[in-house]
Each structure stands twice: as C-alpha cells, then as structure tokens.
C-alpha cells in the first residue's frame, strides 16, 4: 500500500515546543499532531511512500527498531490519519 | 474622530430618537422611541458620537429598539431589537432595554466583522502593548478588566478582542462593561470614582450594572495596540496569587475554541492565531484579591516601573 | 429597479453611487446575502479599489462563509467517495458543489446550505445502506417525515454526517416527484461530464443552466430569489460563449420539458440583470410563454424574485454558528480539552457546536 498526503499545498504548519498545529485547507480542519504523526504527514507531503519504507524511515528517525510492534503502531497511525483525510492510499493503478 | 465635551450627534424626531455613535471601528445608527435608552447610550458613548454633521457615509449597523406590541406594553412590556431585517434575539423586559441593545450590537459585530479574528476576551493596554484576558468560566474577567482600568490600564475591550488579520494588531472596542451581582459592589469599593450606571435587577444573570467606558478609552478608540501578553485569569475566593506558564500548543487549542470565528476563517484564522501565540507569552493566574493580582500582573508584564 | 440588481448586472455603475447609494447597495446585499458574490464581481472587473474602503472590507469579510462551506463540502465528498466506492454508483454533483468542482465564476463567494447529488434510481437503496453504515444519519427523525420523503418525494430523506454536519440531499430526479414538471433522468446521465481526478460527474453545461432555471421557477410560482437569478445570469454569461450553446439550450429544454422555466429564466435574467442573450434565442423561447401572461403579471413575478424572503433560510452552518455564538454568552463556554488533547498523538480541533439544528436562533 502506497500513501500520500492529501493536497499538501493546502497545509499550514505551526510548530510548538511539544506539538504541532496544522491547518488543512482541503478540508478546512485544524489538527493537533504529536511529533510522530507530524513526521508522517510531512514525509508523505514530499513523495508517496509504501507503508514498508515509511516504517523503516520513521524507525531510523526515531532511533528505534523496525519490528512487529513498531509496524503495527505505524499502521494504526496511518489509519487514523486517513480517517482525518490528511493522507490517502494511492489508487492501485498509479504508476 | 471624537472630541470630549462635543455635543452628541443625535436628533429627537417625532416621538423617536435617532442616534449615531461609534463602538470601536463600528459606526452605529440607532433608532428608538425609548428616551431612557437614548440617555444611557449618550452617557456611555457620548464622547464618541460622530461629530461630523455632514457624515453621511453608511453606518455599519442600522439598529432599532422598540416596544414589542401594544397589548404587551400594558401587561408585561417588552422590547425588541432589530438589525435591518433581522430579529436575532428574543425580546427583553422593557426595564432591561439598554442591556438588550448591547447584546444586539454584540450580535451584529460577531456575525459580520470577519476582517478580525474575534477572541472572546477582555483586553487592556499600556505603552502601546496589549494584555489579553480570554473569557473562561470562573475567570472574573469583567471584574478584573474593570480593576485594571481603575489602576491606569487603558480599556481596549471587555468582550471582543479584535485581531486584525493584516496588521496583527488589536483594535479597541471600548464598551460599557456589564458587572454582575457581587462584582458591582466589589468595583464600587475598589474604585470609588467609578462611573456605574443604573442597576438592572432580576435579569437572567441577576443584578447587572454597566461601568461607563472611561473617556480616555473612547477618545483613543481608533488607536490599536500590539498584542504582548495573554493571561488566563481564574478567581478563587481567598486564594493567593499563583502563576503558571502555559505551553503554546495548549494556548493555541484553547484560543481556537475561545474565538468566535476561528473555524470560519480557515487559513487566515490559523495564521492570525499562530502569530498571536508565537508573539505573546502566556500564563494562567489564580487569584483571590484584586490588589494582589494587579500587582502581580504589573510584575509579569514589566509595567510596574521596575 | 433595485440598486443591487443594477450593480450586479453592470458592476461599473458603482462609480455613480453617492454615499446614500452605497448605503442602499450594502443593505440590499446584506438582505439578499450576496455580499461575498458582489465582492468577487467587483474584483473581477478591477473595481474594488474604487469602492469606499469600509464597503470593500464589509463585502470581502463575507467571503469566509463561502470558503468555509466549500471546504466542508470537499471533506464531505471525500467521505462520500469512500462510502459509496463498493457500490460502484456513478454520482452527479448538482448546484453549488458542481459549480465549485468545475471552478466556475458563479462559485466565487457562493455559500450554500446543502450538498445535492444525483444517483441512478436503481442504486438508491444500496447507496442508502452504505451511507448509513458510514456515519450518515437521516436528519428528519420523525417517522412520518421519513415516509413522506420516501413515498411522495421518492428521494432519500436528507442525511447528515456526524463529522461534517453538512446536509446531504440524494436525488434521483431533477425536480421533486410532486412537481408538475417531470424532466426525465436519462438525458441527464447521457450528457453528464466526468470531473478530472475524481469519481464524480456534473451535468452538462446546458442541463446545469436548465436545472438552475427550474429552481427559480416551477409550478407557476417564483420559488427562488435574487441569488438564484444571479446563478442563472453568471452561468449563462460564462457557459454561453461556448460554440453551439444557445441552440443546444433550446433543444435540451424541450428534451427535459423545461420550456416554461427556460422562458422565465431568460426573460428575468435579461431584464433584471442585463444578461446578454442572443435575440434569436429569445425569440425562440417566447414560443414557450404562457398565453395568459400579461406584462403586469410578469412584473409582479419579477418583483417576487427580488424580495428578500423573511425569515430567510440561512445556510445550515450559519445557523449552527449563530447557535454557538449565543452559547458563548448564555451558557458556560465549552469544556477545555487542552490537557486531554495533548496526551493524544493526534486530534482534530472540532467546532464545539452541534450542527444538527438549522433553525435560526
């Protein structure tokens, strides 16, 4: 499964000490994101990634093992972000 | 512009009164047959009546305040507020007409003035810098605002913090400050020279009396200020002053829910609010005594001359 | 002729307005809730700098409502897409959502209350099942109302999504079943146009225009307002430059049995807003004029279209927002979520108001 951020040009970020607030122009919603979800949205704004490579990239960033529990955690996070319409899976036929 | 001592621009016509006055950036044209309301408006905002007899630019808000209907007038008289073709508020008892007018103007501002991010907050100014007091339950905001202006801060607003999107500055909206129940006496004791209007009894919120906006605040109501500090006050009887620094993400969250029109403004509101939170340190302050909290505020903001 | 009509049709006439004229223009614009759209019309012609600053600020401040609604519609359409994907139902967007999706000039500053979509009649039941499983609930909870909708309107009752609060009206025909006019659905589908990078479609340009005209005038009465008329004016102005549009419009009107609304739409738009309609099209459309229509009756109908309705139906979110506004003053402010939110990794700062209530305050 490949993922990308929904209309990244419509994002406005504000970074605070302990969290990030994010305005998503596409939906008109404001979100409060911790560091990990913020990193996901930022990475996927640049280029689409497969779930596997995202897990690996984030594990490296967070200096943690890319193991089963980690991948489950990321999967749950991706599902949550999808519900908020911040990210979406790429259509199967995308080159 | 305003000049103190200037005769208010209003006209009595037929059995009615037609007044034109300013509330901050908004010009209001009021038509009412109620003489006591006309008097209270003049008492409250007389220093800010439009002085130009040739000023025929459109008023921002065209409002009327009149009796509800003839039969009701005899039984339990009520008054009705109307803004052009809207009647947004339920009628009030006749005795509380001025309070209804003030609510009505609040409604006009809140539904139309989206060139501002409208915080639900009091604000006072010193040396061109603004202290913002977001409205929260149990904050005693109005009492605290009144006490601050008693001690020399300029009143910017009691109800609306008008944050201009483009300049980021706070625009004054000095209005009559409604004091409720106990705080009427509290302010009378704290500020013996306070100019307080008639007490309206048995309103929805108990006894309500209005503190007249000081002439200085009206004269300078076209003069914006730079937001500098945000303070979440919390009144707890008998409590010593306790101050806590607030994390920015929490401040952003609280203010986004506090502001009347944050959601409506989209990206513009987000950017305005982000800049405000970035530029202004924020504290919560618990207090039980007005003198103590005002001294503490002076120290926090560095305006106590130290 | 109202000041607002004059300016909507000929924006450059603001140059001739006195202060009293501006007062009247602003009051009418507020009354008809056309401030934002007027601001865009003026901006398109480079006329905003020529407006008194206070007027320009006032008009532009109303744009936020339209932008906010359009963002919520985009959110709702994303959820809709996911909900309906398994059913492989084609969906045609109608009215405001279609204008916005197509990037038409008529969409600028245009606020609207509901999201209207068209589905094929045989997909209705499956769609409803999917929608209700995906967070939509029927707005009218009274069982009598629901039966009424299903039997007489042959539509789904209006649905609301808990997240967006926007009302979704699912149609399978252009006009209510009880209407005397019965445009067939088949031509609508045949001519419908897909949107790029989207599963959604819109009506063809000529059908879009006829739909708007049918909103304005059907069953012998003027049902729309000046905003509806402005829709027609702007659609005709933008879509009318396409080759073959005008003869196609006449032909399509006959195909959909919407000849009468076409006649009224063209005549009203032309006389009140100065829409440029080719004379041969007008002459053709006059064939559809009702024989009993007199000049004075027509004037009366046009006046109807101009009168602001009181009480006006506000877009739902405006009502919801006003409710929220009053709650600030009449009740305790909403509970603080700050500490709770920062413990969660992800949260969305929701508007505290329930948006179920669309009655005015």
XYZ file of C-alpha atoms in Angstrom:
762
model
C 0.000 0.000 0.000
C 1.367 3.367 -1.022
C 0.393 6.518 0.814
C 0.496 10.245 0.124
C -0.683 13.418 1.822
C -3.933 14.912 0.540
C -3.303 18.220 -1.228
C -0.085 19.119 0.617
C -0.054 22.634 -0.921
C -3.077 23.453 1.231
C -1.285 22.696 4.518
C -0.265 25.412 7.002
C 2.010 24.326 9.821
C 2.726 25.838 13.213
C 5.405 24.142 15.274
C 5.325 24.448 19.058
C 7.567 23.039 21.781
C 5.541 19.950 22.425
C 3.232 19.561 19.460
C 2.276 20.882 16.049
C -0.910 22.504 14.890
C -1.807 22.042 11.299
C -4.453 23.645 9.119
C -5.603 21.587 6.136
C -7.117 23.905 3.530
C -8.531 20.992 1.560
C -10.973 20.130 4.352
C -10.952 23.331 6.420
C -9.965 21.399 9.536
C -7.337 22.193 12.154
C -5.404 19.324 13.719
C -3.182 18.983 16.740
C -0.417 16.485 15.989
C 2.284 14.959 18.102
C 5.768 14.540 16.650
C 5.325 11.164 15.051
C 2.091 11.867 13.148
C 3.503 15.245 12.099
C 6.558 13.494 10.696
C 4.328 11.099 8.755
C 2.315 13.896 7.179
C 5.455 15.849 6.326
C 7.214 12.874 4.749
C 4.174 11.974 2.695
C 3.831 15.582 1.519
C 7.105 15.250 -0.292
C 6.668 11.945 -2.080
C 4.371 8.963 -1.823
C 5.809 6.004 0.028
C 4.958 2.420 0.632
C 3.961 1.519 4.142
C 7.047 -0.656 4.490
C 9.521 2.033 3.536
C 7.687 4.556 5.733
C 8.068 2.237 8.743
C 11.752 1.887 8.042
C 12.324 5.615 7.532
C 10.483 6.555 10.715
C 12.221 3.865 12.756
C 15.535 5.336 11.682
C 14.375 8.875 12.539
C 13.132 7.809 15.958
C 16.153 5.577 16.536
C 14.015 2.595 17.297
C 13.720 -0.938 15.989
C 11.604 -1.512 12.892
C 9.935 -4.545 14.393
C 6.412 -6.002 14.517
C 5.054 -3.734 17.285
C 6.521 -0.701 15.505
C 4.877 -1.599 12.213
C 1.558 -2.158 13.995
C 1.850 1.217 15.624
C 2.522 2.902 12.287
C -0.337 1.031 10.651
C -2.732 2.260 13.320
C -1.433 5.786 12.924
C -1.884 5.686 9.156
C -5.436 4.502 9.587
C -6.155 7.371 11.966
C -4.628 9.932 9.624
C -6.664 8.526 6.753
C -9.869 8.965 8.743
C -8.929 12.598 9.207
C -8.475 12.870 5.419
C -4.899 14.046 5.885
C -3.444 11.137 3.923
C -4.830 8.717 1.357
C -3.780 5.466 -0.230
C -2.708 5.724 -3.842
C -5.069 4.206 -6.383
C -3.852 0.759 -7.394
C -3.219 1.796 -10.985
C -0.949 4.731 -10.180
C 2.371 4.316 -11.952
C -12.957 61.303 15.238
C -14.084 62.024 18.761
C -13.849 65.097 20.911
C -14.776 65.182 24.587
C -17.456 67.625 25.561
C -18.712 67.657 21.986
C -22.470 67.717 21.914
C -23.613 64.232 20.943
C -24.958 63.919 17.465
C -28.438 62.696 17.812
C -31.830 64.008 16.960
C -35.184 63.716 18.546
C -37.815 63.391 15.881
C -41.480 62.909 16.336
C -41.650 60.564 19.294
C -38.360 58.910 18.475
C -34.622 59.305 18.843
C -32.078 58.843 16.102
C -28.521 58.500 17.318
C -25.290 57.854 15.556
C -22.262 56.771 17.572
C -19.099 54.696 17.424
C -18.191 51.443 19.133
C -14.549 50.998 18.240
C -14.289 50.696 14.465
C -18.048 50.351 14.015
C -20.469 53.178 13.445
C -23.966 52.541 14.710
C -27.191 54.240 13.777
C -29.830 53.647 16.419
C -33.472 54.490 16.066
C -35.582 54.150 19.206
C -38.610 55.738 20.868
C -37.159 54.896 24.283
C -35.815 58.032 25.920
C -34.002 56.217 28.726
C -32.090 54.120 26.216
C -31.101 57.228 24.289
C -29.876 58.778 27.546
C -27.848 55.704 28.501
C -26.280 55.473 25.058
C -25.298 59.121 25.289
C -23.969 58.666 28.819
C -21.962 55.608 27.774
C -20.705 56.613 24.360
C -21.277 60.365 24.269
C -17.562 61.041 23.991
C -17.579 59.070 20.759
C -20.557 60.356 18.898
C -19.795 61.189 15.291
C -19.051 64.872 15.262
C -19.425 65.472 11.612
C -22.847 66.757 10.767
C -22.044 66.121 7.142
C -21.071 62.495 7.741
C -23.455 60.606 5.542
C -21.304 57.554 4.936
C -23.246 54.372 5.595
C -23.329 53.293 9.222
C -22.015 49.793 9.800
C -25.030 48.773 11.837
C -28.539 50.135 11.473
C -30.476 49.035 14.518
C -33.779 49.731 16.163
C -35.033 49.116 19.658
C -38.744 49.419 20.156
C -41.729 48.154 22.052
C -42.884 44.723 21.148
C -46.588 45.275 20.688
C -49.367 47.391 22.092
C -51.152 44.730 24.200
C -47.848 43.546 25.694
C -46.963 47.100 26.526
C -49.714 47.131 29.114
C -49.262 43.707 30.677
C -45.547 42.900 30.830
C -43.881 45.350 28.492
C -41.106 44.044 26.339
C -38.671 45.496 23.864
C -37.424 44.106 20.602
C -34.030 44.535 18.929
C -33.827 44.629 15.167
C -30.813 44.969 12.886
C -32.022 45.795 9.375
C -34.291 42.871 8.557
C -33.049 40.544 11.291
C -34.511 39.961 14.726
C -31.870 37.717 16.150
C -32.644 37.940 19.851
C -35.655 37.138 21.980
C -37.416 40.176 23.468
C -36.260 41.563 26.811
C -38.329 43.124 29.582
C -38.727 46.835 28.986
C -36.575 47.698 32.001
C -33.573 45.922 30.533
C -33.691 47.652 27.166
C -30.152 49.034 27.287
C -28.760 45.578 28.058
C -30.649 44.230 25.025
C -29.173 46.918 22.841
C -25.672 45.968 23.937
C -26.333 42.277 23.257
C -27.749 43.192 19.891
C -24.674 45.164 18.919
C -22.538 42.224 20.055
C -24.531 40.050 17.689
C -24.024 42.464 14.801
C -20.278 42.541 15.380
C -19.931 38.797 15.830
C -21.857 37.956 12.651
C -20.189 40.446 10.342
C -16.770 41.619 11.417
C -14.748 38.763 9.987
C -11.951 41.045 8.912
C -10.908 40.337 12.520
C -10.180 37.163 14.391
C -12.649 37.727 17.201
C -11.432 36.452 20.527
C -13.896 36.209 23.374
C -11.670 38.212 25.644
C -11.093 41.337 27.610
C -8.073 43.436 26.698
C -6.251 46.360 28.269
C -3.313 48.410 27.088
C -0.234 50.067 28.474
C 2.537 51.789 26.470
C 1.032 50.565 23.206
C 1.104 46.917 24.308
C -1.991 44.820 24.929
C -2.781 42.336 27.673
C -5.391 39.793 26.556
C -7.706 38.118 29.082
C -9.617 35.251 27.453
C -13.093 34.662 28.838
C -13.392 31.408 30.720
C -15.892 30.284 33.359
C -14.929 31.484 36.797
C -12.363 33.905 35.472
C -13.961 37.041 36.828
C -12.807 38.624 33.579
C -15.054 41.677 33.632
C -14.288 42.465 37.254
C -10.585 42.101 36.625
C -10.749 44.238 33.482
C -12.578 46.933 35.443
C -9.982 46.762 38.214
C -7.123 47.048 35.731
C -8.525 50.170 34.143
C -9.068 51.586 37.644
C -5.313 51.274 38.094
C -4.372 53.040 34.903
C -4.532 50.489 32.076
C -6.435 51.686 29.015
C -9.614 49.767 28.265
C -9.453 48.117 24.858
C -12.392 45.772 25.288
C -14.331 43.650 27.710
C -15.994 41.227 25.318
C -14.267 41.082 21.942
C -10.567 41.008 21.189
C -10.477 42.214 17.584
C -7.303 40.928 15.986
C -6.719 42.454 12.563
C -5.587 39.805 10.044
C -3.308 42.077 8.129
C -1.637 44.126 10.842
C -1.836 41.594 13.687
C -2.814 44.466 15.967
C -5.659 44.521 18.435
C -8.368 47.068 17.681
C -10.124 48.750 20.573
C -13.787 48.168 21.159
C -14.433 50.007 24.420
C -17.965 49.309 25.589
C -19.956 49.668 28.751
C -18.766 46.805 30.964
C -21.583 44.762 32.477
C -20.863 43.986 36.118
C -22.939 41.280 37.750
C -24.193 40.781 41.267
C -21.346 40.894 43.781
C -18.858 42.471 41.450
C -20.926 45.658 41.332
C -20.093 46.258 44.991
C -16.581 44.926 44.629
C -15.800 47.525 41.973
C -17.552 50.297 43.886
C -15.262 49.612 46.844
C -12.155 49.106 44.736
C -12.764 52.171 42.611
C -14.868 54.742 44.434
C -14.732 57.120 41.452
C -16.060 54.517 39.034
C -18.931 55.777 36.952
C -21.502 52.988 37.227
C -24.898 53.166 35.607
C -28.276 52.050 36.938
C -28.647 48.561 38.366
C -30.960 46.288 36.367
C -32.425 43.779 38.727
C -33.791 40.306 38.036
C -32.094 39.849 34.696
C -31.206 36.349 33.545
C -27.861 36.829 35.224
C -29.152 38.507 38.378
C -28.290 42.150 39.007
C -26.423 43.879 36.199
C -24.952 47.375 36.143
C -22.726 48.929 33.487
C -19.381 50.556 34.073
C -19.007 53.554 31.827
C -16.025 53.288 29.467
C -13.509 55.955 30.549
C -13.357 58.991 28.282
C -9.697 58.286 27.527
C -10.588 54.849 26.148
C -13.228 56.355 23.861
C -11.071 59.209 22.693
C -8.360 56.742 21.725
C -10.626 54.049 20.342
C -9.139 54.347 16.874
C -5.678 53.587 18.263
C -4.781 49.863 18.033
C -2.232 48.111 20.233
C 0.311 45.339 19.728
C -0.641 42.088 21.493
C 2.032 41.366 24.074
C 0.718 39.071 26.822
C -2.029 36.516 27.262
C -3.376 35.782 30.707
C -5.975 33.185 31.672
C -7.321 34.511 34.959
C -9.118 32.343 37.493
C -10.824 33.850 40.509
C -10.876 31.658 43.617
C -12.025 33.363 46.813
C -9.222 33.602 49.350
C -6.584 32.227 47.011
C -3.090 33.701 46.971
C -1.707 34.641 43.563
C -0.462 31.560 41.700
C 1.078 31.886 38.259
C 1.762 29.124 35.752
C 3.327 29.353 32.311
C 1.158 27.817 29.589
C 2.580 25.640 26.784
C 1.990 27.197 23.373
C 0.139 24.253 21.863
C -2.369 24.417 24.711
C -2.743 28.146 24.296
C -3.427 27.674 20.597
C -6.017 24.990 21.313
C -7.793 26.988 23.995
C -7.891 30.174 21.962
C -9.095 28.393 18.823
C -12.094 27.237 20.821
C -12.482 30.545 22.598
C -12.555 32.674 19.438
C -15.999 33.274 17.964
C -14.980 32.839 14.361
C -11.831 30.738 14.317
C -13.359 27.864 12.358
C -14.983 30.167 9.882
C -11.756 31.961 8.996
C -9.878 28.913 7.747
C -6.241 29.519 6.839
C -6.447 33.218 7.654
C -7.631 32.486 11.191
C -4.950 29.840 11.613
C -2.196 32.245 10.615
C -3.533 35.071 12.780
C -3.792 32.840 15.804
C -0.391 31.242 15.242
C 1.259 34.654 15.097
C -0.509 35.718 18.283
C 0.569 32.624 20.192
C 4.092 32.913 18.881
C 4.437 36.566 19.862
C 2.785 36.521 23.285
C 3.960 34.686 26.375
C 1.002 33.147 28.164
C 0.236 32.452 31.799
C -2.638 31.255 33.877
C -3.118 33.240 37.061
C -5.202 32.208 40.040
C -6.141 34.956 42.498
C -8.463 35.883 45.322
C -7.605 39.546 45.814
C -7.680 42.312 43.208
C -4.807 44.384 44.551
C -2.564 41.335 44.733
C -3.331 40.163 41.209
C -2.895 43.618 39.735
C 0.495 43.947 41.381
C 1.437 40.506 40.081
C 0.332 41.476 36.578
C 2.445 44.604 36.798
C 5.493 42.487 37.628
C 4.768 39.875 34.950
C 4.363 42.453 32.222
C 7.192 44.666 33.413
C 4.799 47.624 33.560
C 5.139 48.237 37.249
C 8.086 50.583 36.725
C 10.615 48.047 37.972
C -35.047 48.595 -10.381
C -33.033 47.962 -7.257
C -29.536 49.319 -6.824
C -28.245 45.827 -6.228
C -29.723 44.475 -9.469
C -28.206 47.346 -11.397
C -24.755 46.790 -9.945
C -24.876 43.005 -10.291
C -25.661 43.383 -13.957
C -23.355 46.340 -14.528
C -20.690 46.480 -11.815
C -19.041 49.600 -13.240
C -22.104 51.596 -12.161
C -20.730 51.751 -8.620
C -18.786 54.749 -9.873
C -22.015 56.714 -9.992
C -23.089 55.862 -6.442
C -23.466 58.554 -3.807
C -22.924 57.723 -0.120
C -26.674 57.179 0.156
C -26.473 54.898 -2.866
C -23.716 52.871 -1.234
C -25.782 52.567 1.929
C -28.657 51.187 -0.089
C -26.426 48.827 -2.048
C -24.874 47.385 1.108
C -28.213 46.987 2.852
C -29.686 45.169 -0.134
C -26.619 42.984 -0.484
C -26.801 42.058 3.187
C -30.506 41.396 2.982
C -30.080 39.085 -0.023
C -26.886 37.578 1.414
C -24.988 38.459 -1.735
C -22.105 40.442 -0.225
C -19.372 37.930 -0.971
C -20.532 37.305 -4.527
C -20.748 41.026 -5.162
C -17.202 41.451 -3.867
C -15.942 38.909 -6.414
C -17.849 40.507 -9.276
C -16.307 43.856 -8.407
C -12.861 42.343 -8.032
C -13.090 40.597 -11.399
C -13.622 43.984 -13.050
C -10.825 45.627 -11.075
C -13.384 47.786 -9.264
C -12.604 47.011 -5.618
C -10.084 49.869 -5.277
C -12.836 52.233 -6.422
C -15.159 51.234 -3.581
C -15.175 53.116 -0.283
C -12.755 51.159 1.962
C -15.451 50.398 4.534
C -17.683 48.901 1.827
C -14.902 46.781 0.351
C -13.965 45.444 3.807
C -17.568 44.654 4.616
C -18.224 42.835 1.362
C -14.996 40.833 1.411
C -15.446 39.834 5.067
C -18.410 37.715 3.994
C -16.239 35.573 1.721
C -15.206 33.419 4.621
C -18.622 31.785 4.750
C -18.398 30.546 1.182
C -14.831 29.326 1.560
C -15.654 27.524 4.760
C -18.668 25.789 3.242
C -16.724 24.784 0.160
C -14.001 23.235 2.323
C -16.600 21.280 4.266
C -18.140 20.102 1.017
C -14.740 18.820 -0.111
C -14.465 16.971 3.196
C -17.925 15.523 2.803
C -17.238 14.417 -0.781
C -14.134 12.561 0.342
C -16.142 10.629 2.898
C -18.905 10.043 0.376
C -16.477 8.636 -2.136
C -15.194 6.122 0.339
C -18.682 5.176 1.496
C -20.043 4.558 -1.992
C -16.964 3.014 -3.610
C -18.082 -0.616 -3.072
C -21.409 0.020 -4.820
C -19.793 1.394 -7.996
C -22.504 4.026 -8.171
C -21.989 6.911 -10.551
C -22.675 10.199 -8.789
C -23.524 13.541 -10.374
C -22.877 16.646 -8.293
C -25.598 19.292 -8.501
C -25.758 23.061 -7.978
C -23.200 24.636 -5.648
C -20.979 21.582 -5.299
C -20.881 21.220 -9.091
C -20.115 24.895 -9.687
C -17.253 24.748 -7.185
C -15.875 21.488 -8.576
C -15.876 22.980 -12.081
C -14.191 26.176 -10.897
C -16.951 28.292 -12.428
C -17.098 32.022 -11.712
C -20.569 31.550 -10.223
C -18.985 29.588 -7.365
C -16.891 32.503 -6.112
C -18.298 33.739 -2.825
C -21.251 31.410 -3.210
C -22.373 29.892 0.022
C -24.905 27.106 0.139
C -26.698 25.023 2.679
C -26.722 21.502 1.351
C -24.808 19.089 -0.787
C -27.062 17.842 -3.602
C -26.201 14.739 -5.596
C -27.926 12.664 -8.254
C -27.844 8.876 -8.284
C -29.456 6.372 -10.636
C -32.803 5.287 -9.191
C -31.831 1.605 -9.092
C -28.781 2.388 -6.925
C -30.661 4.348 -4.311
C -31.289 1.612 -1.804
C -27.767 0.212 -1.840
C -26.398 3.729 -1.532
C -28.540 4.471 1.483
C -27.335 1.322 3.223
C -23.715 2.266 2.582
C -24.222 5.855 3.700
C -25.888 4.929 6.959
C -23.109 2.459 7.666
C -20.540 5.202 7.089
C -21.729 7.819 9.544
C -24.675 9.466 7.838
C -27.981 9.624 9.649
C -31.379 10.797 8.497
C -31.933 14.389 9.503
C -35.645 14.223 9.912
C -36.130 11.720 12.659
C -39.921 11.849 12.689
C -41.092 8.567 11.067
C -43.945 10.361 9.346
C -41.493 12.718 7.665
C -39.416 9.772 6.533
C -42.412 8.040 4.978
C -43.372 11.273 3.318
C -39.990 11.541 1.769
C -39.911 8.035 0.501
C -43.427 7.931 -0.866
C -44.027 11.371 -2.261
C -40.623 12.691 -2.973
C -39.177 9.329 -3.875
C -35.893 10.502 -2.517
C -33.868 9.644 0.477
C -34.598 11.860 3.441
C -31.857 14.436 3.973
C -28.818 12.887 5.597
C -26.251 14.455 7.834
C -22.740 13.229 8.523
C -21.636 13.440 12.121
C -18.194 14.755 11.191
C -19.094 17.466 8.715
C -22.587 18.370 9.805
C -23.419 19.115 6.203
C -26.814 18.026 4.924
C -26.658 15.609 2.016
C -29.649 15.516 -0.320
C -29.667 12.434 -2.504
C -31.861 12.749 -5.600
C -32.630 10.502 -8.480
C -34.699 13.043 -10.394
C -34.096 16.686 -11.083
C -37.289 18.009 -9.527
C -39.489 16.670 -6.719
C -41.857 13.931 -7.763
C -44.817 16.128 -6.817
C -43.774 18.826 -9.278
C -45.914 19.228 -12.380
C -42.786 19.310 -14.489
C -41.218 15.917 -14.971
C -37.831 16.111 -16.655
C -36.599 12.593 -17.491
C -33.363 11.455 -15.881
C -31.937 9.536 -18.870
C -30.742 12.577 -20.871
C -29.102 13.976 -17.731
C -26.991 10.855 -17.349
C -26.258 10.548 -21.039
C -24.828 14.022 -21.226
C -23.189 14.146 -17.808
C -19.492 15.036 -17.779
C -16.820 13.395 -15.614
C -14.553 15.551 -13.438
C -10.804 15.161 -13.773
C -9.066 13.217 -10.976
C -12.386 12.485 -9.310
C -15.039 9.778 -9.377
C -17.740 12.443 -9.593
C -19.568 13.905 -12.574
C -21.538 17.056 -13.259
C -24.462 17.823 -15.549
C -23.664 19.108 -18.999
C -23.492 22.921 -19.210
C -26.916 23.299 -20.770
C -28.513 20.935 -18.235
C -26.798 22.787 -15.416
C -28.397 26.014 -16.601
C -31.828 24.452 -17.023
C -31.649 22.940 -13.559
C -30.939 26.368 -12.122
C -33.856 27.835 -14.059
C -36.129 25.086 -12.820
C -35.198 26.060 -9.244
C -36.206 29.622 -9.912
C -39.499 28.993 -11.499
C -41.692 25.953 -11.466
C -45.301 25.106 -10.805
C -46.408 28.587 -11.739
C -44.524 30.336 -8.984
C -41.268 32.093 -8.437
C -39.550 29.843 -5.952
C -36.047 31.223 -5.958
C -34.605 34.589 -5.044
C -32.183 37.095 -6.430
C -29.312 34.742 -5.613
C -30.885 32.078 -7.836
C -31.323 34.635 -10.590
C -27.693 35.630 -10.225
C -26.733 31.961 -10.626
C -28.587 31.893 -13.934
C -27.020 35.157 -15.056
C -23.487 34.041 -14.234
C -23.925 30.571 -15.710
C -25.322 31.948 -18.971
C -22.579 34.538 -19.170
C -19.758 32.037 -18.653
C -21.163 28.988 -20.436
C -22.857 30.941 -23.210
C -19.627 31.692 -25.008
C -19.240 28.041 -25.981
C -19.969 27.226 -29.582
C -23.470 25.876 -30.077
C -24.574 26.562 -26.514
C -27.708 28.597 -27.237
C -29.369 26.365 -29.846
C -28.402 23.429 -27.638
C -30.107 25.085 -24.685
C -33.416 25.330 -26.517
C -33.185 21.759 -27.686
C -32.350 20.492 -24.208
C -35.245 22.439 -22.687
C -37.645 20.606 -24.958
C -35.995 17.297 -24.142
C -36.468 17.886 -20.422
C -39.913 19.539 -20.678
C -38.440 22.656 -19.072
C -39.540 25.096 -21.765
C -41.516 27.323 -19.411
C -38.708 27.730 -16.833
C -36.372 28.464 -19.750
C -38.600 31.254 -20.937
C -38.855 32.839 -17.491
C -35.190 32.309 -16.711
C -34.059 34.046 -19.894
C -36.548 36.905 -19.643
C -35.927 37.612 -15.953
C -32.191 37.355 -16.174
C -32.132 39.631 -19.195
C -34.433 42.316 -17.841
C -33.238 42.370 -14.231
C -29.539 41.642 -14.632
C -28.888 42.561 -18.235
C -27.753 39.098 -19.323
C -26.612 39.051 -22.944
C -28.973 36.567 -24.589
C -28.883 36.246 -28.405
C -32.035 37.737 -29.903
C -32.888 34.653 -31.917
C -32.743 32.519 -28.779
C -35.073 34.937 -27.036
C -37.458 34.902 -29.960
C -37.481 31.106 -29.926
C -38.016 30.959 -26.179
C -41.018 33.278 -26.453
C -42.874 30.425 -28.090
C -42.934 28.873 -24.609
C -44.543 31.851 -22.976
C -47.854 31.053 -21.301
C -50.719 32.616 -23.304
C -52.304 34.225 -20.247
C -49.162 36.024 -19.171
C -49.589 39.765 -19.132
C -46.882 42.388 -18.813
C -48.014 43.415 -15.356
C -48.153 39.827 -14.150
C -44.622 39.346 -15.356
C -43.540 42.450 -13.453
C -45.202 41.106 -10.327
C -43.371 37.809 -10.711
C -40.086 39.603 -11.112
C -40.679 41.669 -8.017
C -41.264 38.432 -6.129
C -37.873 37.240 -7.165
C -36.310 40.382 -5.747
C -37.995 40.474 -2.382
C -35.855 39.060 0.387
C -37.671 36.203 1.989
C -38.296 36.733 5.670
C -37.466 34.688 7.573
C -34.777 33.679 5.110
C -33.497 30.197 5.141
C -29.929 30.545 6.246
C -27.233 28.124 5.218
C -27.169 25.499 7.949
C -23.712 26.279 9.171
C -24.575 29.952 9.667
C -27.428 28.903 11.908
C -25.177 26.479 13.698
C -22.573 29.150 14.133
C -25.089 31.624 15.496
C -26.150 28.993 17.976
C -22.542 28.616 19.014
C -22.270 32.359 19.334
C -25.182 32.583 21.694
C -23.842 29.717 23.744
C -20.820 31.850 24.486
C -22.966 34.363 26.244
C -25.815 32.339 27.566
C -24.023 29.296 28.896
C -20.635 28.270 30.117
C -18.067 28.023 27.364
C -17.329 24.511 26.183
C -15.189 22.332 28.415
C -11.480 22.678 27.913
C -9.904 19.855 26.049
C -6.356 21.114 26.177
C -4.768 18.669 28.588
C -6.745 15.798 27.155
C -5.727 16.625 23.621
C -2.025 16.894 24.215
C -1.985 13.391 25.661
C -3.333 12.029 22.396
C -0.958 11.822 19.483
C -3.482 13.131 17.037
C -6.572 15.217 17.469
C -8.781 17.476 15.459
C -9.929 20.760 16.897
C -13.628 20.497 16.282
C -16.107 23.331 16.370
C -17.935 22.849 19.655
C -21.415 23.462 18.303
C -23.688 20.687 17.296
C -24.621 21.410 13.709
C -27.827 19.417 13.726
C -30.019 22.406 14.409
C -30.634 24.574 11.378
C -33.385 26.656 12.874
C -32.361 30.246 13.377
C -31.579 31.470 16.888
